[in-house]
Amino acid sequence: MKLRAIEPEDLDLLYQIENNTELWQVGATNVPYSRYTLHDYIATSSDDIYADRQVRMVVENDEGACVGLADLVHFEPQHQRAEVGIVILPAYRRKGYGEQTIGKLADYALRVVHLHQLYAVVAANNKAAVALFQKMGFETKSTLHDWLYDGREYQDACLLQRFL
């Protein structure tokens, strides 16, 4: 498994994930993205976490199939921290890709970007994701009450943190 830069050929994958309304409740997105907007993002992204304050990568398995996306966002160089986000496509879940992805992101964050800490905000009722982050060395530091809104009701979120 490897993490690699997003290429123009990944437009369909990005379109599929970014426009999945089930994922909107865990992020800041609440409108669909056009192919044009996503193509422009791919074309204009510098792939430099210092310039963009984020880096997004494709998760690719050993056979070369795209199995998801991973990112470091809300990068704060002064405080040496960033938020982790991963989405593994449903067909590839529970096969170890989540663990490998978080491991590779943490290694990149420590060795390349020299971060001190990573954090994740995960829906408290997403037990599988909370357990995954905990397994990868993240500790639940607090519950953020009514943090996520799905259009019908508010959900609590867990703030998980890992020092590198």
Short mmCIF file of C-alpha atoms in Angstrom, two decimals:
data_model
loop_
_atom_site.label_atom_id
_atom_site.label_comp_id
_atom_site.label_asym_id
_atom_site.label_seq_id
_atom_site.Cartn_x
_atom_site.Cartn_y
_atom_site.Cartn_z
CA MET A 1 0.00 0.00 0.00
CA LYS A 2 1.22 3.50 -0.72
CA LEU A 3 0.16 7.11 -0.59
CA ARG A 4 0.68 9.15 -3.73
CA ALA A 5 -0.16 12.57 -5.11
CA ILE A 6 -3.55 13.12 -6.70
CA GLU A 7 -3.35 12.95 -10.49
CA PRO A 8 -5.84 14.20 -13.11
CA GLU A 9 -6.79 10.55 -13.67
CA ASP A 10 -8.14 10.48 -10.09
CA LEU A 11 -10.92 12.95 -10.89
CA ASP A 12 -13.64 10.27 -10.79
CA LEU A 13 -12.43 9.00 -7.39
CA LEU A 14 -12.33 12.53 -5.97
CA TYR A 15 -15.76 13.28 -7.45
CA GLN A 16 -17.21 10.09 -5.94
CA ILE A 17 -15.87 10.77 -2.45
CA GLU A 18 -16.43 14.53 -2.30
CA ASN A 19 -20.04 14.19 -3.49
CA ASN A 20 -20.94 11.35 -1.13
CA THR A 21 -23.57 13.06 1.02
CA GLU A 22 -23.07 10.47 3.79
CA LEU A 23 -19.59 11.93 4.34
CA TRP A 24 -20.71 15.56 4.45
CA GLN A 25 -21.79 15.32 8.07
CA VAL A 26 -18.23 14.57 9.20
CA GLY A 27 -16.58 17.39 7.28
CA ALA A 28 -17.15 20.96 6.27
CA THR A 29 -18.73 20.20 2.90
CA ASN A 30 -22.43 20.72 2.39
CA VAL A 31 -22.71 21.28 -1.35
CA PRO A 32 -21.79 19.06 -4.27
CA TYR A 33 -18.58 19.78 -6.15
CA SER A 34 -18.59 19.93 -9.93
CA ARG A 35 -16.07 18.01 -11.99
CA TYR A 36 -14.75 21.37 -13.17
CA THR A 37 -14.11 22.56 -9.60
CA LEU A 38 -12.38 19.32 -8.66
CA HIS A 39 -10.34 19.31 -11.86
CA ASP A 40 -9.27 22.88 -11.07
CA TYR A 41 -8.31 21.81 -7.53
CA ILE A 42 -6.13 19.00 -8.89
CA ALA A 43 -4.55 21.32 -11.46
CA THR A 44 -3.81 24.20 -9.09
CA SER A 45 -2.84 22.34 -5.91
CA SER A 46 0.86 22.77 -5.28
CA ASP A 47 1.10 19.50 -3.32
CA ASP A 48 3.06 21.56 -0.80
CA ILE A 49 1.61 21.39 2.70
CA TYR A 50 3.32 24.67 3.61
CA ALA A 51 1.78 26.55 0.67
CA ASP A 52 -1.67 24.94 0.70
CA ARG A 53 -1.92 24.28 4.48
CA GLN A 54 -3.11 20.80 3.50
CA VAL A 55 -2.01 17.81 1.49
CA ARG A 56 -4.33 15.25 -0.05
CA MET A 57 -3.16 11.87 -1.29
CA VAL A 58 -4.60 8.81 -2.95
CA VAL A 59 -4.41 5.53 -1.06
CA GLU A 60 -3.33 2.87 -3.53
CA ASN A 61 -3.07 -0.85 -2.82
CA ASP A 62 -0.23 -3.12 -3.97
CA GLU A 63 -2.13 -3.97 -7.14
CA GLY A 64 -2.37 -0.26 -8.07
CA ALA A 65 -6.09 0.13 -7.33
CA CYS A 66 -7.25 3.34 -5.66
CA VAL A 67 -8.80 2.34 -2.35
CA GLY A 68 -9.39 5.77 -0.81
CA LEU A 69 -8.13 9.24 0.02
CA ALA A 70 -6.04 10.51 2.91
CA ASP A 71 -5.24 14.03 3.94
CA LEU A 72 -3.61 16.28 6.44
CA VAL A 73 -5.64 19.48 6.77
CA HIS A 74 -5.74 22.49 9.06
CA PHE A 75 -1.95 22.38 9.06
CA GLU A 76 -0.51 24.81 11.61
CA PRO A 77 3.26 25.09 11.12
CA GLN A 78 3.68 27.36 14.14
CA HIS A 79 2.13 24.75 16.42
CA GLN A 80 3.41 21.75 14.41
CA ARG A 81 0.06 19.99 14.13
CA ALA A 82 -2.47 18.91 11.53
CA GLU A 83 -5.81 17.14 11.36
CA VAL A 84 -5.95 13.67 9.82
CA GLY A 85 -8.71 12.62 7.47
CA ILE A 86 -9.11 9.33 5.66
CA VAL A 87 -11.82 7.76 3.54
CA ILE A 88 -11.47 4.15 2.50
CA LEU A 89 -13.93 3.04 -0.17
CA PRO A 90 -16.54 0.57 1.14
CA ALA A 91 -15.24 -2.39 -0.91
CA TYR A 92 -11.81 -2.06 0.74
CA ARG A 93 -12.84 -1.49 4.37
CA ARG A 94 -11.82 -3.92 7.12
CA LYS A 95 -8.83 -5.10 5.10
CA GLY A 96 -6.12 -3.16 6.97
CA TYR A 97 -5.97 -0.15 4.64
CA GLY A 98 -7.12 2.25 7.35
CA GLU A 99 -4.33 1.19 9.71
CA GLN A 100 -1.71 1.31 6.97
CA THR A 101 -2.93 4.73 5.83
CA ILE A 102 -2.80 6.26 9.29
CA GLY A 103 0.62 4.70 9.84
CA LYS A 104 2.00 6.16 6.61
CA LEU A 105 0.43 9.58 7.30
CA ALA A 106 1.98 9.63 10.77
CA ASP A 107 5.38 8.64 9.35
CA TYR A 108 5.12 11.39 6.69
CA ALA A 109 4.02 13.93 9.30
CA LEU A 110 6.96 13.12 11.56
CA ARG A 111 9.79 12.52 9.11
CA VAL A 112 8.94 14.93 6.29
CA VAL A 113 6.84 17.71 7.82
CA HIS A 114 8.32 17.39 11.35
CA LEU A 115 4.99 17.67 13.11
CA HIS A 116 4.63 17.30 16.85
CA GLN A 117 1.05 16.05 16.84
CA LEU A 118 -1.86 14.85 14.76
CA TYR A 119 -5.52 14.99 15.67
CA ALA A 120 -8.80 13.70 14.31
CA VAL A 121 -12.41 14.64 14.88
CA VAL A 122 -14.60 11.56 14.53
CA ALA A 123 -18.34 11.08 15.02
CA ALA A 124 -18.74 9.46 18.44
CA ASN A 125 -21.20 6.92 17.02
CA ASN A 126 -18.64 5.84 14.39
CA LYS A 127 -17.26 3.15 16.67
CA ALA A 128 -15.13 1.54 13.94
CA ALA A 129 -13.32 4.81 13.17
CA VAL A 130 -12.80 5.68 16.83
CA ALA A 131 -11.40 2.18 17.47
CA LEU A 132 -9.13 2.47 14.41
CA PHE A 133 -7.60 5.75 15.56
CA GLN A 134 -7.18 4.42 19.09
CA LYS A 135 -5.48 1.30 17.76
CA MET A 136 -3.07 3.59 15.89
CA GLY A 137 -2.01 5.40 19.06
CA PHE A 138 -4.53 8.25 19.17
CA GLU A 139 -6.08 8.99 22.54
CA THR A 140 -9.59 10.32 22.99
CA LYS A 141 -9.12 13.68 24.67
CA SER A 142 -12.65 15.02 24.79
CA THR A 143 -16.18 14.74 23.54
CA LEU A 144 -17.39 17.63 21.45
CA HIS A 145 -21.12 17.79 22.18
CA ASP A 146 -23.50 18.48 19.28
CA TRP A 147 -20.45 19.00 17.04
CA LEU A 148 -21.74 17.44 13.83
CA TYR A 149 -25.09 18.15 12.19
CA ASP A 150 -26.52 15.77 9.63
CA GLY A 151 -29.47 17.96 8.62
CA ARG A 152 -31.80 16.31 11.10
CA GLU A 153 -29.98 16.09 14.40
CA TYR A 154 -26.73 16.94 16.12
CA GLN A 155 -24.15 14.28 16.86
CA ASP A 156 -21.32 14.24 19.36
CA ALA A 157 -17.76 13.91 18.08
CA CYS A 158 -14.59 12.62 19.67
CA LEU A 159 -11.40 14.63 19.55
CA LEU A 160 -8.52 12.17 19.24
CA GLN A 161 -4.86 13.20 19.50
CA ARG A 162 -1.52 11.53 18.89
CA PHE A 163 1.87 12.94 19.72
CA LEU A 164 4.63 11.94 17.32
#
